PDB file of C-alpha atoms in Angstrom:
ATOM      1  CA  MET A   1       0.000   0.000   0.000  1.00 62.00           C
ATOM      2  CA  THR A   2       1.100   3.542  -0.564  1.00 78.00           C
ATOM      3  CA  VAL A   3       0.298   6.646   1.399  1.00 91.00           C
ATOM      4  CA  SER A   4       0.702  10.061  -0.194  1.00 94.00           C
ATOM      5  CA  ASP A   5       3.425  12.349   1.055  1.00 94.00           C
ATOM      6  CA  GLU A   6       0.718  14.907   1.817  1.00 95.00           C
ATOM      7  CA  ASP A   7      -1.165  12.451   4.056  1.00 96.00           C
ATOM      8  CA  LYS A   8       2.076  11.455   5.787  1.00 96.00           C
ATOM      9  CA  ALA A   9       2.832  15.121   6.476  1.00 96.00           C
ATOM     10  CA  ILE A  10      -0.679  15.800   7.794  1.00 95.00           C
ATOM     11  CA  VAL A  11      -0.587  12.750  10.089  1.00 96.00           C
ATOM     12  CA  ALA A  12       2.853  13.793  11.358  1.00 96.00           C
ATOM     13  CA  GLU A  13       1.431  17.235  12.156  1.00 95.00           C
ATOM     14  CA  GLN A  14      -1.625  15.708  13.827  1.00 95.00           C
ATOM     15  CA  LEU A  15       0.487  13.398  15.999  1.00 94.00           C
ATOM     16  CA  GLY A  16       3.356  15.803  16.583  1.00 95.00           C
ATOM     17  CA  ARG A  17       5.760  13.090  15.387  1.00 95.00           C
ATOM     18  CA  THR A  18       6.511  10.927  12.386  1.00 93.00           C
ATOM     19  CA  PRO A  19       3.923   8.144  12.145  1.00 93.00           C
ATOM     20  CA  ARG A  20       5.272   4.614  12.570  1.00 92.00           C
ATOM     21  CA  GLY A  21       4.155   1.698  10.450  1.00 93.00           C
ATOM     22  CA  MET A  22       1.476   3.670   8.599  1.00 96.00           C
ATOM     23  CA  ARG A  23      -0.031   1.555   5.788  1.00 96.00           C
ATOM     24  CA  ALA A  24      -3.081   3.537   4.712  1.00 96.00           C
ATOM     25  CA  VAL A  25      -5.577   6.214   5.591  1.00 97.00           C
ATOM     26  CA  ALA A  26      -8.547   4.174   6.814  1.00 97.00           C
ATOM     27  CA  ALA A  27     -10.987   7.062   7.404  1.00 95.00           C
ATOM     28  CA  ARG A  28     -11.011  10.795   6.788  1.00 93.00           C
ATOM     29  CA  CYS A  29     -12.363  13.820   8.624  1.00 88.00           C
ATOM     30  CA  PRO A  30     -15.159  15.803   7.005  1.00 82.00           C
ATOM     31  CA  SER A  31     -12.476  18.223   5.811  1.00 81.00           C
ATOM     32  CA  GLY A  32     -10.808  15.386   3.909  1.00 87.00           C
ATOM     33  CA  HIS A  33      -7.826  15.050   6.218  1.00 90.00           C
ATOM     34  CA  PRO A  34      -6.847  11.686   7.732  1.00 94.00           C
ATOM     35  CA  ALA A  35      -8.857  10.761  10.830  1.00 95.00           C
ATOM     36  CA  VAL A  36      -7.753   7.121  11.172  1.00 97.00           C
ATOM     37  CA  VAL A  37      -4.702   5.369   9.821  1.00 97.00           C
ATOM     38  CA  GLN A  38      -4.155   1.674   9.396  1.00 97.00           C
ATOM     39  CA  THR A  39      -0.818   0.551  10.799  1.00 96.00           C
ATOM     40  CA  SER A  40       1.288  -2.486  10.040  1.00 96.00           C
ATOM     41  CA  PRO A  41       1.099  -5.305  12.599  1.00 95.00           C
ATOM     42  CA  ARG A  42       4.838  -4.835  13.063  1.00 94.00           C
ATOM     43  CA  LEU A  43       6.663  -1.545  13.248  1.00 93.00           C
ATOM     44  CA  PRO A  44       9.595  -1.032  10.877  1.00 91.00           C
ATOM     45  CA  ASP A  45      12.007  -2.305  13.559  1.00 94.00           C
ATOM     46  CA  GLY A  46      10.014  -5.570  13.866  1.00 93.00           C
ATOM     47  CA  THR A  47       8.263  -4.706  17.138  1.00 93.00           C
ATOM     48  CA  PRO A  48       4.722  -6.161  17.240  1.00 93.00           C
ATOM     49  CA  PHE A  49       2.083  -3.420  17.105  1.00 89.00           C
ATOM     50  CA  PRO A  50      -1.369  -4.979  17.585  1.00 85.00           C
ATOM     51  CA  THR A  51      -3.249  -1.680  17.110  1.00 91.00           C
ATOM     52  CA  LEU A  52      -4.378  -1.934  13.488  1.00 95.00           C
ATOM     53  CA  TYR A  53      -6.376   1.320  13.480  1.00 97.00           C
ATOM     54  CA  TYR A  54      -5.002   4.470  15.056  1.00 94.00           C
ATOM     55  CA  LEU A  55      -7.043   7.631  15.614  1.00 96.00           C
ATOM     56  CA  THR A  56      -5.137  10.689  14.358  1.00 95.00           C
ATOM     57  CA  CYS A  57      -7.741  13.478  14.219  1.00 93.00           C
ATOM     58  CA  PRO A  58      -6.774  15.878  17.032  1.00 91.00           C
ATOM     59  CA  ARG A  59     -10.317  17.189  17.473  1.00 90.00           C
ATOM     60  CA  LEU A  60     -11.810  13.716  17.692  1.00 94.00           C
ATOM     61  CA  ASN A  61      -8.988  12.527  19.957  1.00 95.00           C
ATOM     62  CA  SER A  62      -9.777  15.356  22.350  1.00 94.00           C
ATOM     63  CA  LEU A  63     -13.498  14.597  22.344  1.00 95.00           C
ATOM     64  CA  VAL A  64     -12.902  10.870  22.934  1.00 97.00           C
ATOM     65  CA  SER A  65     -10.532  11.698  25.793  1.00 97.00           C
ATOM     66  CA  ARG A  66     -13.333  13.700  27.372  1.00 97.00           C
ATOM     67  CA  LEU A  67     -15.626  10.654  27.190  1.00 97.00           C
ATOM     68  CA  GLU A  68     -12.921   8.513  28.787  1.00 97.00           C
ATOM     69  CA  SER A  69     -12.491  11.057  31.595  1.00 97.00           C
ATOM     70  CA  ALA A  70     -16.236  10.964  32.211  1.00 97.00           C
ATOM     71  CA  GLY A  71     -16.072   7.228  32.986  1.00 96.00           C
ATOM     72  CA  VAL A  72     -17.790   5.961  29.848  1.00 96.00           C
ATOM     73  CA  MET A  73     -15.368   3.025  29.514  1.00 96.00           C
ATOM     74  CA  LYS A  74     -16.220   1.639  32.961  1.00 96.00           C
ATOM     75  CA  GLU A  75     -19.937   1.802  32.209  1.00 97.00           C
ATOM     76  CA  MET A  76     -19.371   0.054  28.872  1.00 97.00           C
ATOM     77  CA  THR A  77     -17.250  -2.659  30.496  1.00 97.00           C
ATOM     78  CA  ASP A  78     -19.874  -3.185  33.227  1.00 97.00           C
ATOM     79  CA  ARG A  79     -22.526  -3.739  30.547  1.00 97.00           C
ATOM     80  CA  LEU A  80     -20.469  -6.562  29.024  1.00 96.00           C
ATOM     81  CA  ALA A  81     -21.111  -8.626  32.176  1.00 95.00           C
ATOM     82  CA  THR A  82     -24.880  -8.193  32.046  1.00 96.00           C
ATOM     83  CA  ASP A  83     -25.765  -7.925  28.339  1.00 97.00           C
ATOM     84  CA  GLU A  84     -24.986 -11.190  26.557  1.00 97.00           C
ATOM     85  CA  GLN A  85     -26.014  -9.842  23.154  1.00 98.00           C
ATOM     86  CA  LEU A  86     -23.668  -6.866  23.543  1.00 98.00           C
ATOM     87  CA  ALA A  87     -20.851  -9.149  24.707  1.00 97.00           C
ATOM     88  CA  GLN A  88     -21.332 -11.331  21.613  1.00 98.00           C
ATOM     89  CA  HIS A  89     -21.324  -8.287  19.330  1.00 97.00           C
ATOM     90  CA  TYR A  90     -18.131  -7.062  20.993  1.00 97.00           C
ATOM     91  CA  LEU A  91     -16.550 -10.510  20.601  1.00 97.00           C
ATOM     92  CA  ARG A  92     -17.389 -10.388  16.878  1.00 97.00           C
ATOM     93  CA  ALA A  93     -15.732  -6.941  16.684  1.00 97.00           C
ATOM     94  CA  HIS A  94     -12.621  -8.430  18.278  1.00 96.00           C
ATOM     95  CA  GLU A  95     -12.651 -11.365  15.848  1.00 96.00           C
ATOM     96  CA  SER A  96     -13.107  -9.026  12.876  1.00 95.00           C
ATOM     97  CA  TYR A  97     -10.234  -6.829  14.045  1.00 95.00           C
ATOM     98  CA  LEU A  98      -8.005  -9.855  14.551  1.00 95.00           C
ATOM     99  CA  ALA A  99      -8.887 -11.304  11.124  1.00 95.00           C
ATOM    100  CA  GLU A 100      -8.114  -7.995   9.393  1.00 95.00           C
ATOM    101  CA  ARG A 101      -4.786  -7.669  11.169  1.00 95.00           C
ATOM    102  CA  ASP A 102      -3.819 -11.292  10.616  1.00 94.00           C
ATOM    103  CA  ALA A 103      -4.640 -11.015   6.906  1.00 96.00           C
ATOM    104  CA  ILE A 104      -1.850  -8.426   6.726  1.00 95.00           C
ATOM    105  CA  GLU A 105       0.590 -10.260   9.005  1.00 95.00           C
ATOM    106  CA  PRO A 106      -0.215 -12.722  11.780  1.00 93.00           C
ATOM    107  CA  LEU A 107       1.405 -11.837  15.089  1.00 92.00           C
ATOM    108  CA  GLY A 108       0.732 -15.236  16.663  1.00 91.00           C
ATOM    109  CA  THR A 109      -1.448 -13.697  19.362  1.00 89.00           C
ATOM    110  CA  THR A 110      -5.147 -13.105  19.895  1.00 90.00           C
ATOM    111  CA  VAL A 111      -4.469  -9.759  21.559  1.00 87.00           C
ATOM    112  CA  THR A 112      -6.092  -7.024  19.532  1.00 89.00           C
ATOM    113  CA  ALA A 113      -6.525  -3.579  21.009  1.00 88.00           C
ATOM    114  CA  GLY A 114      -8.608  -1.469  23.321  1.00 90.00           C
ATOM    115  CA  GLY A 115      -9.288  -4.280  25.793  1.00 91.00           C
ATOM    116  CA  MET A 116     -11.255  -6.466  23.382  1.00 92.00           C
ATOM    117  CA  PRO A 117     -13.082  -8.704  23.995  1.00 93.00           C
ATOM    118  CA  GLY A 118     -13.313  -8.636  27.798  1.00 93.00           C
ATOM    119  CA  ARG A 119     -13.288  -4.951  28.647  1.00 94.00           C
ATOM    120  CA  VAL A 120     -13.162  -1.450  27.180  1.00 96.00           C
ATOM    121  CA  LYS A 121      -9.665  -0.161  27.846  1.00 94.00           C
ATOM    122  CA  CYS A 122      -9.123   2.499  25.155  1.00 94.00           C
ATOM    123  CA  LEU A 123     -12.095   4.195  23.567  1.00 96.00           C
ATOM    124  CA  HIS A 124      -9.817   5.820  20.955  1.00 97.00           C
ATOM    125  CA  VAL A 125      -9.147   2.374  19.454  1.00 96.00           C
ATOM    126  CA  HIS A 126     -12.850   1.581  19.285  1.00 97.00           C
ATOM    127  CA  VAL A 127     -13.709   4.864  17.601  1.00 97.00           C
ATOM    128  CA  ALA A 128     -10.883   4.328  15.104  1.00 97.00           C
ATOM    129  CA  HIS A 129     -12.126   0.794  14.401  1.00 97.00           C
ATOM    130  CA  ALA A 130     -15.717   1.999  13.974  1.00 97.00           C
ATOM    131  CA  LEU A 131     -14.673   4.707  11.525  1.00 96.00           C
ATOM    132  CA  ALA A 132     -12.449   2.347   9.542  1.00 96.00           C
ATOM    133  CA  ALA A 133     -14.847  -0.615   9.447  1.00 96.00           C
ATOM    134  CA  GLY A 134     -18.103   1.315   9.225  1.00 96.00           C
ATOM    135  CA  PRO A 135     -21.231   1.246  11.377  1.00 96.00           C
ATOM    136  CA  GLY A 136     -22.370  -1.993  12.970  1.00 97.00           C
ATOM    137  CA  VAL A 137     -18.954  -3.598  13.465  1.00 97.00           C
ATOM    138  CA  ASN A 138     -17.700  -2.184  16.772  1.00 97.00           C
ATOM    139  CA  PRO A 139     -20.589  -1.465  19.165  1.00 98.00           C
ATOM    140  CA  PHE A 140     -18.596   0.729  21.549  1.00 98.00           C
ATOM    141  CA  GLY A 141     -16.988   2.714  18.757  1.00 97.00           C
ATOM    142  CA  ASP A 142     -20.451   3.300  17.311  1.00 97.00           C
ATOM    143  CA  GLU A 143     -21.780   4.337  20.745  1.00 97.00           C
ATOM    144  CA  ALA A 144     -18.947   6.786  21.306  1.00 97.00           C
ATOM    145  CA  LEU A 145     -19.470   8.353  17.883  1.00 96.00           C
ATOM    146  CA  ALA A 146     -23.195   8.681  18.652  1.00 96.00           C
ATOM    147  CA  LEU A 147     -22.359  10.411  21.956  1.00 96.00           C
ATOM    148  CA  LEU A 148     -20.153  12.856  20.038  1.00 95.00           C
ATOM    149  CA  ALA A 149     -22.507  13.410  17.096  1.00 92.00           C
ATOM    150  CA  ASP A 150     -23.311  17.008  18.101  1.00 88.00           C
ATOM    151  CA  GLU A 151     -19.587  17.889  18.221  1.00 88.00           C
ATOM    152  CA  TRP A 152     -18.004  15.726  15.531  1.00 85.00           C
ATOM    153  CA  PRO A 153     -17.788  15.777  12.609  1.00 78.00           C
ATOM    154  CA  SER A 154     -17.609  19.520  12.424  1.00 67.00           C
ATOM    155  CA  GLY A 155     -15.040  22.165  11.670  1.00 58.00           C
ATOM    156  CA  ASN A 156     -11.543  21.623  10.459  1.00 59.00           C
ATOM    157  CA  CYS A 157     -10.842  18.347  12.202  1.00 59.00           C
ATOM    158  CA  ALA A 158      -7.211  18.373  11.106  1.00 44.00           C
ATOM    159  CA  SER A 159      -6.329  21.445  13.156  1.00 46.00           C
ATOM    160  CA  LYS A 160      -4.879  20.828  16.570  1.00 43.00           C
ATOM    161  CA  VAL A 161      -7.219  21.275  19.500  1.00 40.00           C
ATOM    162  CA  LYS A 162      -5.656  22.853  22.543  1.00 37.00           C
ATOM    163  CA  ASN A 163      -7.188  21.913  25.897  1.00 34.00           C
TER     164      ASN A 163
END
């Protein structure tokens, strides 16, 4: 896969560093800038990197961080213990994520990202997965995006948000 030099430069600006293992832009902000990148299962130095989708949009990162600070992840994790249908949907999201990553390069592990499938550890990963895979794949990514619908997508999502 190739990534344009322009996209690489924008992602570097968004992250404040050179992106590592970037394979593709998996989703874009409304302004057309990268919002999610797909990363290689191994970084260029060979280090395993199980996070296939990485959220780069500074505005969306900030909004997701606010949800995390509000305790949304704990509530989501608690629901996994009581809602069997949700737990099954989340397990399917994990399996989908793992299959996509392993199709690129198997890491020999069932560890994916964001706490899947037993808990919600990083909401950023779930939002990135939901944007890359589309609605209906990652239930917690979809929920987080619904919670943020009044605030994102809007504006120039590629500009850095200062807290």
